[in-house]
Coordinates of C-alpha atoms and ligand atoms in Angstrom, one line a residue:
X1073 CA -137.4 -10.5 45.3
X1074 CA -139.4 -7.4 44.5
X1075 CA -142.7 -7.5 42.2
X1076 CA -142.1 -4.4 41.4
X1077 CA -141.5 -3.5 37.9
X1078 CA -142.7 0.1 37.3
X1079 CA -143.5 3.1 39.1
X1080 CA -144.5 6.2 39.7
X1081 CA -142.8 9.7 41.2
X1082 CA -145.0 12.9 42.2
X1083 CA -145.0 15.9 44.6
X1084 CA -148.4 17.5 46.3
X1085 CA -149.1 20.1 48.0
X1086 CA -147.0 23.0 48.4
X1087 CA -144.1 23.5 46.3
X1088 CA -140.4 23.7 48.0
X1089 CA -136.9 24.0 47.0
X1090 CA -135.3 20.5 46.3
X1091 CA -138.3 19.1 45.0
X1092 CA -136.7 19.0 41.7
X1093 CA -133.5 17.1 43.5
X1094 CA -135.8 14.8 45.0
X1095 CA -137.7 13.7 41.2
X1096 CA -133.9 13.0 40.1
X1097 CA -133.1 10.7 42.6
X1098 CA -136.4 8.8 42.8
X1099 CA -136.0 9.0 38.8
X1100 CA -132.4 7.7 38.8
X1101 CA -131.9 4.9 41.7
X1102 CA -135.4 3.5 40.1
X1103 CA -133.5 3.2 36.5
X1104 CA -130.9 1.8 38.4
X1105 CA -132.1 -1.1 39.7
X1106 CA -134.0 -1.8 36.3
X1107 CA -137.3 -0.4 37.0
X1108 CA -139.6 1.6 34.6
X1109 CA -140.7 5.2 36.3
X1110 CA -143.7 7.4 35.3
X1111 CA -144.0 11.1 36.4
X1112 CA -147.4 12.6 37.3
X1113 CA -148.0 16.0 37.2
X1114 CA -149.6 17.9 39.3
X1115 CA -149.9 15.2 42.1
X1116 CA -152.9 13.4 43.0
X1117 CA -154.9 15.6 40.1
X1118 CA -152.7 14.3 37.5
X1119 CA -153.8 10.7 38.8
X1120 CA -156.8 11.3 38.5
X1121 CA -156.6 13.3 35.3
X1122 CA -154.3 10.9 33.1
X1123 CA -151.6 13.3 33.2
X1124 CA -148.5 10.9 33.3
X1125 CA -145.3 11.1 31.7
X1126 CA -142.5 8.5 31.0
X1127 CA -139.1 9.3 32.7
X1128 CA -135.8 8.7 31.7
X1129 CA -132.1 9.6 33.1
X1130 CA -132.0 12.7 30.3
X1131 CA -135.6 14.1 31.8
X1132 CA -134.2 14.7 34.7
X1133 CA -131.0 16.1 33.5
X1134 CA -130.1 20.0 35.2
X1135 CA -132.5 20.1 37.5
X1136 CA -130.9 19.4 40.6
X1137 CA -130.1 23.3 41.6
X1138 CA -133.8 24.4 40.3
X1139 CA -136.5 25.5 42.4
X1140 CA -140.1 24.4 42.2
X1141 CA -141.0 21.4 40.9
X1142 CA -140.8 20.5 36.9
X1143 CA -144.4 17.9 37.6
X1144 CA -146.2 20.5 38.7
X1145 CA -148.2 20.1 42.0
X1146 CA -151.6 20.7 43.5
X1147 CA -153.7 20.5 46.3
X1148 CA -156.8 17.6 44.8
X1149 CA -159.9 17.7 46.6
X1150 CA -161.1 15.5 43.9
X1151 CA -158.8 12.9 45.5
X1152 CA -160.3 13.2 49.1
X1153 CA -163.0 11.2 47.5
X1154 CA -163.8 7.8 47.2
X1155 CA -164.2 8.3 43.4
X1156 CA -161.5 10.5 42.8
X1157 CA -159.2 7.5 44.5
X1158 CA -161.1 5.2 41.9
X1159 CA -160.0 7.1 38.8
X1160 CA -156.4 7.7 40.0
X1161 CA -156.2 3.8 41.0
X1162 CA -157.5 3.0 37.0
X1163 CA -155.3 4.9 36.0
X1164 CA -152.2 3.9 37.5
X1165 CA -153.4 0.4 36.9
X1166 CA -153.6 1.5 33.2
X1167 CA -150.0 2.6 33.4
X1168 CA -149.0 -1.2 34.9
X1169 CA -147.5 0.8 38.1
X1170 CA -147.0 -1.2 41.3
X1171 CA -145.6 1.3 43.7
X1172 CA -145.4 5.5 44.3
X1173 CA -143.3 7.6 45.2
X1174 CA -145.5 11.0 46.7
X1175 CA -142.7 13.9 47.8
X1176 CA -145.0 16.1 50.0
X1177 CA -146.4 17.3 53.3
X1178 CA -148.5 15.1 55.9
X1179 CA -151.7 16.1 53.8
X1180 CA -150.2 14.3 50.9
X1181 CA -149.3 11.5 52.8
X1182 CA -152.6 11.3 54.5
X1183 CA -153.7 11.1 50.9
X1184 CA -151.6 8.3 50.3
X1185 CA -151.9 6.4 53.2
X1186 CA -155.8 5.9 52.6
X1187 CA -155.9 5.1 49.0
X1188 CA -153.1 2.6 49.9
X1189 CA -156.0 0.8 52.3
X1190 CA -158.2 0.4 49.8
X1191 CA -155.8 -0.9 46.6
X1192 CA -152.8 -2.7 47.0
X1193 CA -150.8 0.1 45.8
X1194 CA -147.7 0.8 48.2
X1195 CA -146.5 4.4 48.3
X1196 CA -143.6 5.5 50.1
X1197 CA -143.5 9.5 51.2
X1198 CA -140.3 11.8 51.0
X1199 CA -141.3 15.3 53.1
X1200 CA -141.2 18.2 51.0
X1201 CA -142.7 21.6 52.5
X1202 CA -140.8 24.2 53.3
X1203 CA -142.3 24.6 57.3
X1204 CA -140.5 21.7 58.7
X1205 CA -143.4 20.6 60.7
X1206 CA -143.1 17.0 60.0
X1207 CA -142.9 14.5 62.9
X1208 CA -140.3 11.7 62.8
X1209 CA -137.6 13.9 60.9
X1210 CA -134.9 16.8 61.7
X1211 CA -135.7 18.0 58.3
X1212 CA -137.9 18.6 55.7
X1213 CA -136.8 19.2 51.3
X1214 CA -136.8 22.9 51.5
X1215 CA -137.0 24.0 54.4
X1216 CA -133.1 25.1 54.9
X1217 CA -133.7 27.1 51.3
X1218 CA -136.6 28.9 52.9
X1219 CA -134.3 29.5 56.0
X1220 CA -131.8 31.0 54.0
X1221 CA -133.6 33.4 51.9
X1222 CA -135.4 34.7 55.0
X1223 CA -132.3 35.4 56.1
X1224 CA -131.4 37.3 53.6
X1225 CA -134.2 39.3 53.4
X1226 CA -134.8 40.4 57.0
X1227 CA -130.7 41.5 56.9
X1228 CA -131.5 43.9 54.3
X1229 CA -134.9 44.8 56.1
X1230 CA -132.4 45.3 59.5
X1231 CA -129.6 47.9 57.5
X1232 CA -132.8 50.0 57.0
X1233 CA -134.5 49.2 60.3
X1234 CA -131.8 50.6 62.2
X1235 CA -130.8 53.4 59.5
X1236 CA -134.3 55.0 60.6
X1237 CA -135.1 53.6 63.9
X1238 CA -137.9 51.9 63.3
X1239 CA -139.7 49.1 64.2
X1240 CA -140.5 46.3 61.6
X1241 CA -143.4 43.1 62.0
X1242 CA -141.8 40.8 59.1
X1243 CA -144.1 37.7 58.2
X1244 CA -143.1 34.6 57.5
X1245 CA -144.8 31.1 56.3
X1246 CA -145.4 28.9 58.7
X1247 CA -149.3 28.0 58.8
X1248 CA -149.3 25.8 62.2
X1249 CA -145.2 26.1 63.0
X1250 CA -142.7 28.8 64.0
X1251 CA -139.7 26.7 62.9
X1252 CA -138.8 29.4 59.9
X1253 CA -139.8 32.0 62.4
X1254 CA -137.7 31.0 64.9
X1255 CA -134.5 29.8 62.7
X1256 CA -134.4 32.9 61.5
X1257 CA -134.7 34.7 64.4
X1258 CA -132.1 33.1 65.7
X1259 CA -129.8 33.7 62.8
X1260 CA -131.0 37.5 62.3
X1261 CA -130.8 38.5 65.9
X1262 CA -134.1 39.4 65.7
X1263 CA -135.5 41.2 68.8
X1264 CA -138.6 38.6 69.2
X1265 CA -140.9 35.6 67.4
X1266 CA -144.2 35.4 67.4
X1267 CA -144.7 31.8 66.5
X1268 CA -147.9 29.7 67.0
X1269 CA -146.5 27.0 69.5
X1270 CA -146.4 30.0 72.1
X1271 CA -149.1 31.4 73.9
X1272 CA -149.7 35.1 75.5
X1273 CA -147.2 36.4 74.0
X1274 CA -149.2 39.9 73.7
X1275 CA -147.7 40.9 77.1
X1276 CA -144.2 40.3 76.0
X1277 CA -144.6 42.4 72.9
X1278 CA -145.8 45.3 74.6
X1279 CA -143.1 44.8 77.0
X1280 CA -140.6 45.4 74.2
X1281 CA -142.1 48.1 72.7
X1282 CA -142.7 50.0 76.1
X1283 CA -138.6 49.7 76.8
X1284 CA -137.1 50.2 73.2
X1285 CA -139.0 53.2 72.3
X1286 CA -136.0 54.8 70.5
X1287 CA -134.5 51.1 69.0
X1288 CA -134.8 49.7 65.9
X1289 CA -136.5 46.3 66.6
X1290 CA -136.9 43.6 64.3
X1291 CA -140.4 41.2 64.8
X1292 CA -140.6 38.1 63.2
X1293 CA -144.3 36.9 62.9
X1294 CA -144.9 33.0 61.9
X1295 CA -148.5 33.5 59.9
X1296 CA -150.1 31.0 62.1
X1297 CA -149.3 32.8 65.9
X1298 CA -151.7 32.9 68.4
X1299 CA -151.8 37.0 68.1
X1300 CA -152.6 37.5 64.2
X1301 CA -151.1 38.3 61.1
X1302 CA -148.0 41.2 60.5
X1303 CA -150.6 43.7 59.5
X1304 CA -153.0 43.0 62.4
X1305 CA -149.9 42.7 64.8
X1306 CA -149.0 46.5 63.7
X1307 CA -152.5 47.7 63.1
X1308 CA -152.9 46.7 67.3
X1309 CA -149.6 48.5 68.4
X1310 CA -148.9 50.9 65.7
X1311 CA -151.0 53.8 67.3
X1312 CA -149.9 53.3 71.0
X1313 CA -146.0 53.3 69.6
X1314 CA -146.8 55.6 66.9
X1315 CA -142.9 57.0 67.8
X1316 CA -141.9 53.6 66.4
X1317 CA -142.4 54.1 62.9
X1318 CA -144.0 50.9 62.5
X1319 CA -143.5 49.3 59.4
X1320 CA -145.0 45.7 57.9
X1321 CA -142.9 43.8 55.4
X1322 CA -144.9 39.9 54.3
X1323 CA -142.5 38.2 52.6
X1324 CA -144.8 36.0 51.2
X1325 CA -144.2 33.0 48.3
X1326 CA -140.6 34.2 47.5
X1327 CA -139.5 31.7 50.3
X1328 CA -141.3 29.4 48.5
X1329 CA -139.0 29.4 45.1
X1330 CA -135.2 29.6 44.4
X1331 CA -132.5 27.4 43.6
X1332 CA -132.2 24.7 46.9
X1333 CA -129.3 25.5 49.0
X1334 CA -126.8 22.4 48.6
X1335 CA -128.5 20.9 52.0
X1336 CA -131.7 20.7 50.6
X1337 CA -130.0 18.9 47.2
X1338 CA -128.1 16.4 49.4
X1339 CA -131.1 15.6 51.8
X1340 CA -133.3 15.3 48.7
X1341 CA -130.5 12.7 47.0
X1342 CA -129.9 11.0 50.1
X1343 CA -134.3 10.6 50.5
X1344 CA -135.1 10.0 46.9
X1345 CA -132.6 6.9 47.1
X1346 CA -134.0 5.7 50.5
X1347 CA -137.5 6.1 48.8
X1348 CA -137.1 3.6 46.0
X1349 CA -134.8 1.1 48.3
X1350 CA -138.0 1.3 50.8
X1351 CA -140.0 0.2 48.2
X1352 CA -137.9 -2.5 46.4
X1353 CA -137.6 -3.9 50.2
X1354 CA -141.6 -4.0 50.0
X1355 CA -142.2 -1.2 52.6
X1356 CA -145.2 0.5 52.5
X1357 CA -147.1 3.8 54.0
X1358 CA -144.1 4.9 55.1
X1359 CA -142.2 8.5 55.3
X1360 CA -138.0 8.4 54.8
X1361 CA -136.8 11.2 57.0
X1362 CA -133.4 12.4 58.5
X1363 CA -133.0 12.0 62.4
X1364 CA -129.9 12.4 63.5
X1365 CA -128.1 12.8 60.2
X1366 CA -129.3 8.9 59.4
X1367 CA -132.2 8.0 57.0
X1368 CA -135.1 6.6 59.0
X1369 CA -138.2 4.9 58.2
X1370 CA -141.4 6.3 59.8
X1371 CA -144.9 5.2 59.1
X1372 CA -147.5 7.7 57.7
X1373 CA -149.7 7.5 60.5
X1374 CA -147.2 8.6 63.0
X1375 CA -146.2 11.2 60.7
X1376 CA -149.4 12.5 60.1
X1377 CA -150.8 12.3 64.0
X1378 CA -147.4 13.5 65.8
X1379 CA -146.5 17.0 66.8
X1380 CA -143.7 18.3 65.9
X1381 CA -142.5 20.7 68.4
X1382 CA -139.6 23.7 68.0
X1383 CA -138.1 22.3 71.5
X1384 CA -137.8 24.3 74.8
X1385 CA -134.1 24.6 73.6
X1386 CA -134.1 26.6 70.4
X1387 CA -136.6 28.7 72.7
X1388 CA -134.3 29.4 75.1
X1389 CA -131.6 30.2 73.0
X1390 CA -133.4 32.7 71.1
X1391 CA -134.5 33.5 74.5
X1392 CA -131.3 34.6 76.0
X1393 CA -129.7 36.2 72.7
X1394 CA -132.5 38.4 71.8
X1395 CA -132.1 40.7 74.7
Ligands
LIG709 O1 -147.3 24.4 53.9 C1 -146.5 25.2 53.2 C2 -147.0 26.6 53.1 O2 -146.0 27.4 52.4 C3 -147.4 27.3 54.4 O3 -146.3 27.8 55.1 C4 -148.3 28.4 53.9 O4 -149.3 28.7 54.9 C5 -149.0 27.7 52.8 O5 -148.2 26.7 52.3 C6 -149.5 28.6 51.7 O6 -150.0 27.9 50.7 P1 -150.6 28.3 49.3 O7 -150.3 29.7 49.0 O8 -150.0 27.3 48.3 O9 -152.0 28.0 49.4

């Protein structure tokens, strides 16, 4: 039998589409094994601020298909304190909540997984951020969104592209992973990736440049490579290929926002269930992910300490059909 009477649903860090799928189905399986649920806004500040809210089936009516998040989030400093954990702990213990539900990246469950060492407060993780750098699942909440509007935008960037014959460096998100970068080169038929997880890649992109002088060429550049930003990329090769007509598109926070693509809704669902069952079952520290199209547990230290890789694979392929 669970002890658990009351808890409480938040998202940290960096917003993604499907965050708002994944507050309704915390929000509802709670309810629906009888237990109260409190929102906090703006994550771990809200703890530590007093901001919580009391949630019922009707608040989390229509926001399945909206982007963002409705709590709010942040990135606390103030938590990475000992005495910013203090004043969250009063005042969950204020609000009578026994368990927590973060949705987040590993940050947030780094977050988590401390203050849970210190005050018997179990917190189970969901992964929301749209780079799909977290170990121990296929997928992250938003990341598939993200995918798809890059898409879209580097397939308009291309009709232009090859209009003029020029060559374009488009940056995308992706602090310390190339998934988006490489996902979407894959499914734009980009000409090359510049993502963080490979090195020298310098010599390659002169290599393309040299031999498709008179090409269009699209260059998809994860923010974190090893060679630098879209600008800096360009600013290094744009006098050399001058014949090029090098041009820089970032494309920045919109792949942050917009409705979640109906993957991201049914991962989200399928999580935000897991999440409360996880907790009812007295699990704690833990991340639910998708491996394998199943719902896995995965503890927050392995989450937080593993590397996600792209995989030779998805290299290869983008390898052979980007020639
Ligand atoms: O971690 C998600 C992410 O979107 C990264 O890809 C990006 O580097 C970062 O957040 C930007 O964050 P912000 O603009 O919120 O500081």
């Amino acid at each position: 039998m669970t002890k658990i009477k009351k808890i409480a649903v938040f998202t940290s860090g960096g917003d993604s589409p499907g965050m708002n799928s994944a507050i309704r189905a915390v929000v509802r399986t709670a309810l629906a094994h009888n237990l109260e649920v409190m929102g906090i806004n703006r994550g771990y500040q809200g703890m530590i601020e007093n901001d919580f809210v009391k949630m019922k089936s009707k608040s989390v009516r229509n926001i399945i298909q909206r982007g963002g998040t409705i709590l709010r989030t942040a990135r606390s400093e103030e938590f990475k304190t000992p005495a910013g954990r203090k004043k969250a702990y009063t005042n969950l213990k204020k609000h009578g909540i026994n368990a927590a539900v973060v949705i987040g990246g590993d940050g947030s469950f780094k977050g988590a997984g401390i203050f849970s060492q210190e005050y018997d407060i179990p917190f189970v993780g969901m992964p929301g951020t749209i780079d799909n750098d977290m170990f121990g699942t296929d997928y992250t909440i938003g990341f598939d969104t993200a995918l798809n509007t890059v898409t879209e935008a580097i397939d308009k960037i291309k009709d232009t592209a090859f209009s003029h014959d020029r060559t374009f460096f488009i940056e995308v998100m992706g602090r310390d992973a190339g998934f988006i970068a490489l996902k979407a080169g894959i499914a734009t038929g980009a000409e090359m990736v510049l993502i963080p997880e490979v090195e020298g890649q310098e010599e390659k992109l002169e290599e393309l440049l040299k031999s498709s002088e008179k090409n269009s060429n699209i260059i998809i550049v994860a923010e974190g490579n090893n060679i630098g930003g879209a600008s800096e990329v360009a600013k290094k090769f744009g006098t050399k290929y001058k014949s090029h007509g090098i041009r820089v598109n970032i494309l920045g926070h919109m792949q942050r926002g917009g409705s979640p693509s109906a993957f991201d809704r049914y991962l989200a669902s399928r999580l935000g269930v897991a999440a409360v069952d996880a907790l009812i079952d007295n699990q704690r520290s833990v991340m639910v992910g998708y491996s394998n199209h199943e719902v896995v547990l995965v503890p927050f230290n392995k989450t937080i300490k593993g590397k996600r890789d792209v995989g030779e694979e998805l290299l290869r392929v983008n390898e052979i059909l980007s020639k």
